[in-house]
GROMACS .gro file of N, CA and C in nm:
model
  255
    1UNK      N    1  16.077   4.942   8.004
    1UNK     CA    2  16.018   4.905   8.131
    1UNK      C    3  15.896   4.992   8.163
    2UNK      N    4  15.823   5.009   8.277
    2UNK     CA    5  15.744   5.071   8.318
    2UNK      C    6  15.732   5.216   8.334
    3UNK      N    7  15.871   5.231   8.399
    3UNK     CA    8  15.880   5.349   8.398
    3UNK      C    9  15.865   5.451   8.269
    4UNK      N   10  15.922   5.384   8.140
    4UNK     CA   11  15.949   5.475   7.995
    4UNK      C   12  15.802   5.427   7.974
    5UNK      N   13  15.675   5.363   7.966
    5UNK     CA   14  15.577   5.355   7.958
    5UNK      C   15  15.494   5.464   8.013
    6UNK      N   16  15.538   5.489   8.121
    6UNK     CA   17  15.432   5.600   8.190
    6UNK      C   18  15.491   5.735   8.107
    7UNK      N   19  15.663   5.739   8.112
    7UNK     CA   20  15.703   5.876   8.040
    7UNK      C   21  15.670   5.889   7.943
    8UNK      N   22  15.649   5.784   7.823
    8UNK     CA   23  15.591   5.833   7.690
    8UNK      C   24  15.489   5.833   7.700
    9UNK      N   25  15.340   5.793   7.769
    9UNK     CA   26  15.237   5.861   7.748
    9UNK      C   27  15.236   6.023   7.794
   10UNK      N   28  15.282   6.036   7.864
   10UNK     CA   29  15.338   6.153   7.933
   10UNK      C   30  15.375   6.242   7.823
   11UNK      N   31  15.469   6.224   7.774
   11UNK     CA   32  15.533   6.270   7.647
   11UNK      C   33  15.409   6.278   7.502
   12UNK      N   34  15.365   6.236   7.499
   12UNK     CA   35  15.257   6.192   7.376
   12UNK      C   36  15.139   6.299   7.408
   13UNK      N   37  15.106   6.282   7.557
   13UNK     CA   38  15.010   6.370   7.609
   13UNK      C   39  15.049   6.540   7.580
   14UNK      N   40  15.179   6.538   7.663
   14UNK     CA   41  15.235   6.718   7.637
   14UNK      C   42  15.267   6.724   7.500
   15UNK      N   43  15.281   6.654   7.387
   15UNK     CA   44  15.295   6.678   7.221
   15UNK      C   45  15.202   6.769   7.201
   16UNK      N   46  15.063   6.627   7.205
   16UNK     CA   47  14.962   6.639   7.179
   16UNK      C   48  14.873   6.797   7.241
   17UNK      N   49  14.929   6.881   7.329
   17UNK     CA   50  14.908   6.973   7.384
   17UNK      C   51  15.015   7.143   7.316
   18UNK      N   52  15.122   7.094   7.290
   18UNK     CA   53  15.192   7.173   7.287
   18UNK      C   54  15.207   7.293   7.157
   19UNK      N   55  15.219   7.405   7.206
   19UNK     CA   56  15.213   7.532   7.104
   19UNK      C   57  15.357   7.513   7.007
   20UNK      N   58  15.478   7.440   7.092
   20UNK     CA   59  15.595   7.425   7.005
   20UNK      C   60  15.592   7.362   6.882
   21UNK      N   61  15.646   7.393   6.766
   21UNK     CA   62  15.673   7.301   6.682
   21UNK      C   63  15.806   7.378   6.562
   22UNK      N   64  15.867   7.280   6.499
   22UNK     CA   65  15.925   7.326   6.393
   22UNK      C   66  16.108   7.394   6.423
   23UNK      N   67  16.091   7.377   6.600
   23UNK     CA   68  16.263   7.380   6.617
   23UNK      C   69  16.383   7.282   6.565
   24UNK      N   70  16.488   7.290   6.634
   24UNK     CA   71  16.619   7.249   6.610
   24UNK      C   72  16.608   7.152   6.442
   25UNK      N   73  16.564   7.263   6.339
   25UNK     CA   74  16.577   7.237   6.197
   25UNK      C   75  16.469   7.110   6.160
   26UNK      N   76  16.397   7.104   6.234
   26UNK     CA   77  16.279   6.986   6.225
   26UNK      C   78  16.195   7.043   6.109
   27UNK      N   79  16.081   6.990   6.104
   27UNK     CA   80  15.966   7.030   5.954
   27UNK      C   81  15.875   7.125   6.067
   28UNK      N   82  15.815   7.234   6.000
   28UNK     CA   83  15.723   7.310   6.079
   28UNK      C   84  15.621   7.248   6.153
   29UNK      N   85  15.553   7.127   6.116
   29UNK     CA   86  15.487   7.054   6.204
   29UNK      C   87  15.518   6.955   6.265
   30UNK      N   88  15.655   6.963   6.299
   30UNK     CA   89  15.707   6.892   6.393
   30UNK      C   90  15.673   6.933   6.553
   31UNK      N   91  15.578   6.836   6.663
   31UNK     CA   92  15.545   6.896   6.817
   31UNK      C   93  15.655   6.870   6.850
   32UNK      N   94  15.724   6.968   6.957
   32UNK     CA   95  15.782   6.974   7.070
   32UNK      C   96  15.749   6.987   7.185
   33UNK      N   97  15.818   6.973   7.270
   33UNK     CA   98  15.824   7.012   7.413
   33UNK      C   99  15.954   7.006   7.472
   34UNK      N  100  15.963   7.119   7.549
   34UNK     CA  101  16.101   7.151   7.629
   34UNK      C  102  16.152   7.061   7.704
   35UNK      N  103  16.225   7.012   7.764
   35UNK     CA  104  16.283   6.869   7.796
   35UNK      C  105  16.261   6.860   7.940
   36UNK      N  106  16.261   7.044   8.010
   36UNK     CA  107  16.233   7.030   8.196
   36UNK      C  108  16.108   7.009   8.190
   37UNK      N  109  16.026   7.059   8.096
   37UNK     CA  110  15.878   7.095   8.104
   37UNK      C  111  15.847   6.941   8.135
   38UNK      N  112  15.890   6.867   8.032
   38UNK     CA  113  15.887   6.689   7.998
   38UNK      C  114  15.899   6.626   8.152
   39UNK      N  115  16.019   6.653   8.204
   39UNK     CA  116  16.105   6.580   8.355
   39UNK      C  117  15.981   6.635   8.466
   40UNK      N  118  15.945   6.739   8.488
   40UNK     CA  119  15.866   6.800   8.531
   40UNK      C  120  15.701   6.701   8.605
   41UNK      N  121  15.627   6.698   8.433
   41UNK     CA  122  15.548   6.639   8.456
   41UNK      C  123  15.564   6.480   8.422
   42UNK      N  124  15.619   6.455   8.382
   42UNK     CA  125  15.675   6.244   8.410
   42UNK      C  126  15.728   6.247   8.563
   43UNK      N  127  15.759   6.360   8.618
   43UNK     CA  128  15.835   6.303   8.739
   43UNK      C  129  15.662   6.342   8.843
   44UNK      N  130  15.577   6.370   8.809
   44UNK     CA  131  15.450   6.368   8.881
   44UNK      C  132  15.322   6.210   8.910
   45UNK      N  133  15.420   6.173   8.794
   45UNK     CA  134  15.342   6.034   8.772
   45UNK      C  135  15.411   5.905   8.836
   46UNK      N  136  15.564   5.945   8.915
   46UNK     CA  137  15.543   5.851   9.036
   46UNK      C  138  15.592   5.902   9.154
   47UNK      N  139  15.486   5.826   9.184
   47UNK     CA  140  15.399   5.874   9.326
   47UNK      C  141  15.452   5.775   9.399
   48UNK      N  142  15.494   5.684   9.352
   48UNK     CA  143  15.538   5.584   9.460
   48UNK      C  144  15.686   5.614   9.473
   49UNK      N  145  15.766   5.679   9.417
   49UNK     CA  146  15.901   5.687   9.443
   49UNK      C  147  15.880   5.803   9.555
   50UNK      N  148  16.003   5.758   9.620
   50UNK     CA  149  16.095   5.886   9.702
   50UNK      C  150  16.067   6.055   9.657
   51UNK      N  151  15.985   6.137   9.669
   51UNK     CA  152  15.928   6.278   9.596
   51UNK      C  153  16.056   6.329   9.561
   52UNK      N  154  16.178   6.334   9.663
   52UNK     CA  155  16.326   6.390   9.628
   52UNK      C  156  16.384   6.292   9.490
   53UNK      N  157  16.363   6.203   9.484
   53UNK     CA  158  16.438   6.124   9.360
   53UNK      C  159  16.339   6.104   9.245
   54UNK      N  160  16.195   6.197   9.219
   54UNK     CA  161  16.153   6.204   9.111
   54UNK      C  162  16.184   6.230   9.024
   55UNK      N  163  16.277   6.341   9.013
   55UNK     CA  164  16.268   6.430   8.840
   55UNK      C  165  16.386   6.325   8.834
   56UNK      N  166  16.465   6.280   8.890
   56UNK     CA  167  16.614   6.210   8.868
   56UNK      C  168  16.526   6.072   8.779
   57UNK      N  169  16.470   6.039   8.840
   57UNK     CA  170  16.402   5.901   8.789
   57UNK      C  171  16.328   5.915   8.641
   58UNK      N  172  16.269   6.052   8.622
   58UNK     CA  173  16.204   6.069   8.517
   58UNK      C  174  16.304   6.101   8.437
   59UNK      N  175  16.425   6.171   8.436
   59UNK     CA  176  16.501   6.195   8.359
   59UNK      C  177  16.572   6.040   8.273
   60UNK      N  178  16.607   5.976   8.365
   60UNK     CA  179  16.646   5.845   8.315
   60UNK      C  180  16.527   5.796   8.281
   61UNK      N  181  16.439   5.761   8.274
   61UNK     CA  182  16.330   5.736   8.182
   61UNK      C  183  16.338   5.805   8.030
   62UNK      N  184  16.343   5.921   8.056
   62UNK     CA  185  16.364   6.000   7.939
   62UNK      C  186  16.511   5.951   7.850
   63UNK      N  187  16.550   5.941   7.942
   63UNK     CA  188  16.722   5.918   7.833
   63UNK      C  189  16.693   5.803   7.809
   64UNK      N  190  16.676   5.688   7.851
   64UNK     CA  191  16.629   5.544   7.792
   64UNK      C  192  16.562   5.550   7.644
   65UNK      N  193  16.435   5.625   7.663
   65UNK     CA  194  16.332   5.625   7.562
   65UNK      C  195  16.458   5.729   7.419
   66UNK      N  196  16.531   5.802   7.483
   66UNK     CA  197  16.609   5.852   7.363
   66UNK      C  198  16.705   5.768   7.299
   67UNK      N  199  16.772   5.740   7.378
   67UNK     CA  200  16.894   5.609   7.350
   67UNK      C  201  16.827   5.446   7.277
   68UNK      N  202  16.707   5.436   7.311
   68UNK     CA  203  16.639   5.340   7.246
   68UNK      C  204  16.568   5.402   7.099
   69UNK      N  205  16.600   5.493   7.077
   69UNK     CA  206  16.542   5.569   6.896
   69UNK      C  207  16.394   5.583   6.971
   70UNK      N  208  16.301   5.635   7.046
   70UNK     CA  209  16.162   5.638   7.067
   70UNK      C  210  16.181   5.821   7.047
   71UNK      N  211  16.279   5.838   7.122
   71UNK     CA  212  16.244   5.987   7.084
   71UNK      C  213  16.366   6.083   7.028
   72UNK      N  214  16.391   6.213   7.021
   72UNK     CA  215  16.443   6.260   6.956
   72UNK      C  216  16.505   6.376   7.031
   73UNK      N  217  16.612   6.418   7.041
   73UNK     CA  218  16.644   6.561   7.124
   73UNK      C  219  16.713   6.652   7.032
   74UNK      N  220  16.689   6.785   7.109
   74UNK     CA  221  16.743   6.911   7.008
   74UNK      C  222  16.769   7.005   7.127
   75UNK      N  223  16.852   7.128   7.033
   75UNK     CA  224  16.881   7.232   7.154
   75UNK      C  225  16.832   7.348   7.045
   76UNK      N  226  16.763   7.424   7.094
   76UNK     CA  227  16.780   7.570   7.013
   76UNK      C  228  16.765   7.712   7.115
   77UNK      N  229  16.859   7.805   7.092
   77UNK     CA  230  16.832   7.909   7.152
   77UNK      C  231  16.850   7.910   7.354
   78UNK      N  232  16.958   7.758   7.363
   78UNK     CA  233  17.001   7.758   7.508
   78UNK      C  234  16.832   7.669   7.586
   79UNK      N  235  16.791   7.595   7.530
   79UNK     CA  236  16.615   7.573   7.570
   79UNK      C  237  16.672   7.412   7.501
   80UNK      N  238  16.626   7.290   7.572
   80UNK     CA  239  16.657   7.161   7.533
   80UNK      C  240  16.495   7.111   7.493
   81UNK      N  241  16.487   7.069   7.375
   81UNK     CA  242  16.336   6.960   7.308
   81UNK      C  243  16.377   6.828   7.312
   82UNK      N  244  16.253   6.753   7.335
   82UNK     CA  245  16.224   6.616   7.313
   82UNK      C  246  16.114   6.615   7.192
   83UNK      N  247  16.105   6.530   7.068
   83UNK     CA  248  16.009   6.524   6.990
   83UNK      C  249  16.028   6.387   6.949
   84UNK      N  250  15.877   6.301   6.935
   84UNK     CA  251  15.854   6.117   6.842
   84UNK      C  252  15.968   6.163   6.739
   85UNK      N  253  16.009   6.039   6.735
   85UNK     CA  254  16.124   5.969   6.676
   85UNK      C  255  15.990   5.922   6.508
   0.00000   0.00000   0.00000
């Protein structure tokens, strides 16, 4: 839907930015990003929701796009990643 549209550019954007790579046993040039960092800024991009029910909304965005194979999650070191599927 719309919503996982706005989160994966979102997501694609902070990759495309990010110093992480090469956690939870991935290939060294594998991008990451931390998963609040992710909820964080997807939950900035709507503006039309309720400001209290943002990060909630972006999070389910996020779990959609995982549960649908788009993206990928890991844990290392107590710290949660999202990385392209």
């Amino acid at each position: 839907g719309k919503n996982q549209k706005i989160a994966y550019s979102k997501i694609e954007f902070l990759l495309s930015i990010s110093p992480i790579s090469g956690r939870c046993f991935q290939l060294p040039d594998t991008k990451m990003v931390e998963v609040e960092d992710a909820v964080e800024e997807i939950s900035k991009a709507f503006t039309t929701t309720e400001k209290g029910k943002r990060r909630n909304q972006a999070r389910t965005a996020l779990q959609t796009l995982i549960s649908n194979g788009f993206l990928h999650t890991g844990s290392e070191n107590g710290k949660d990643y999202i990385w392209l599927s």
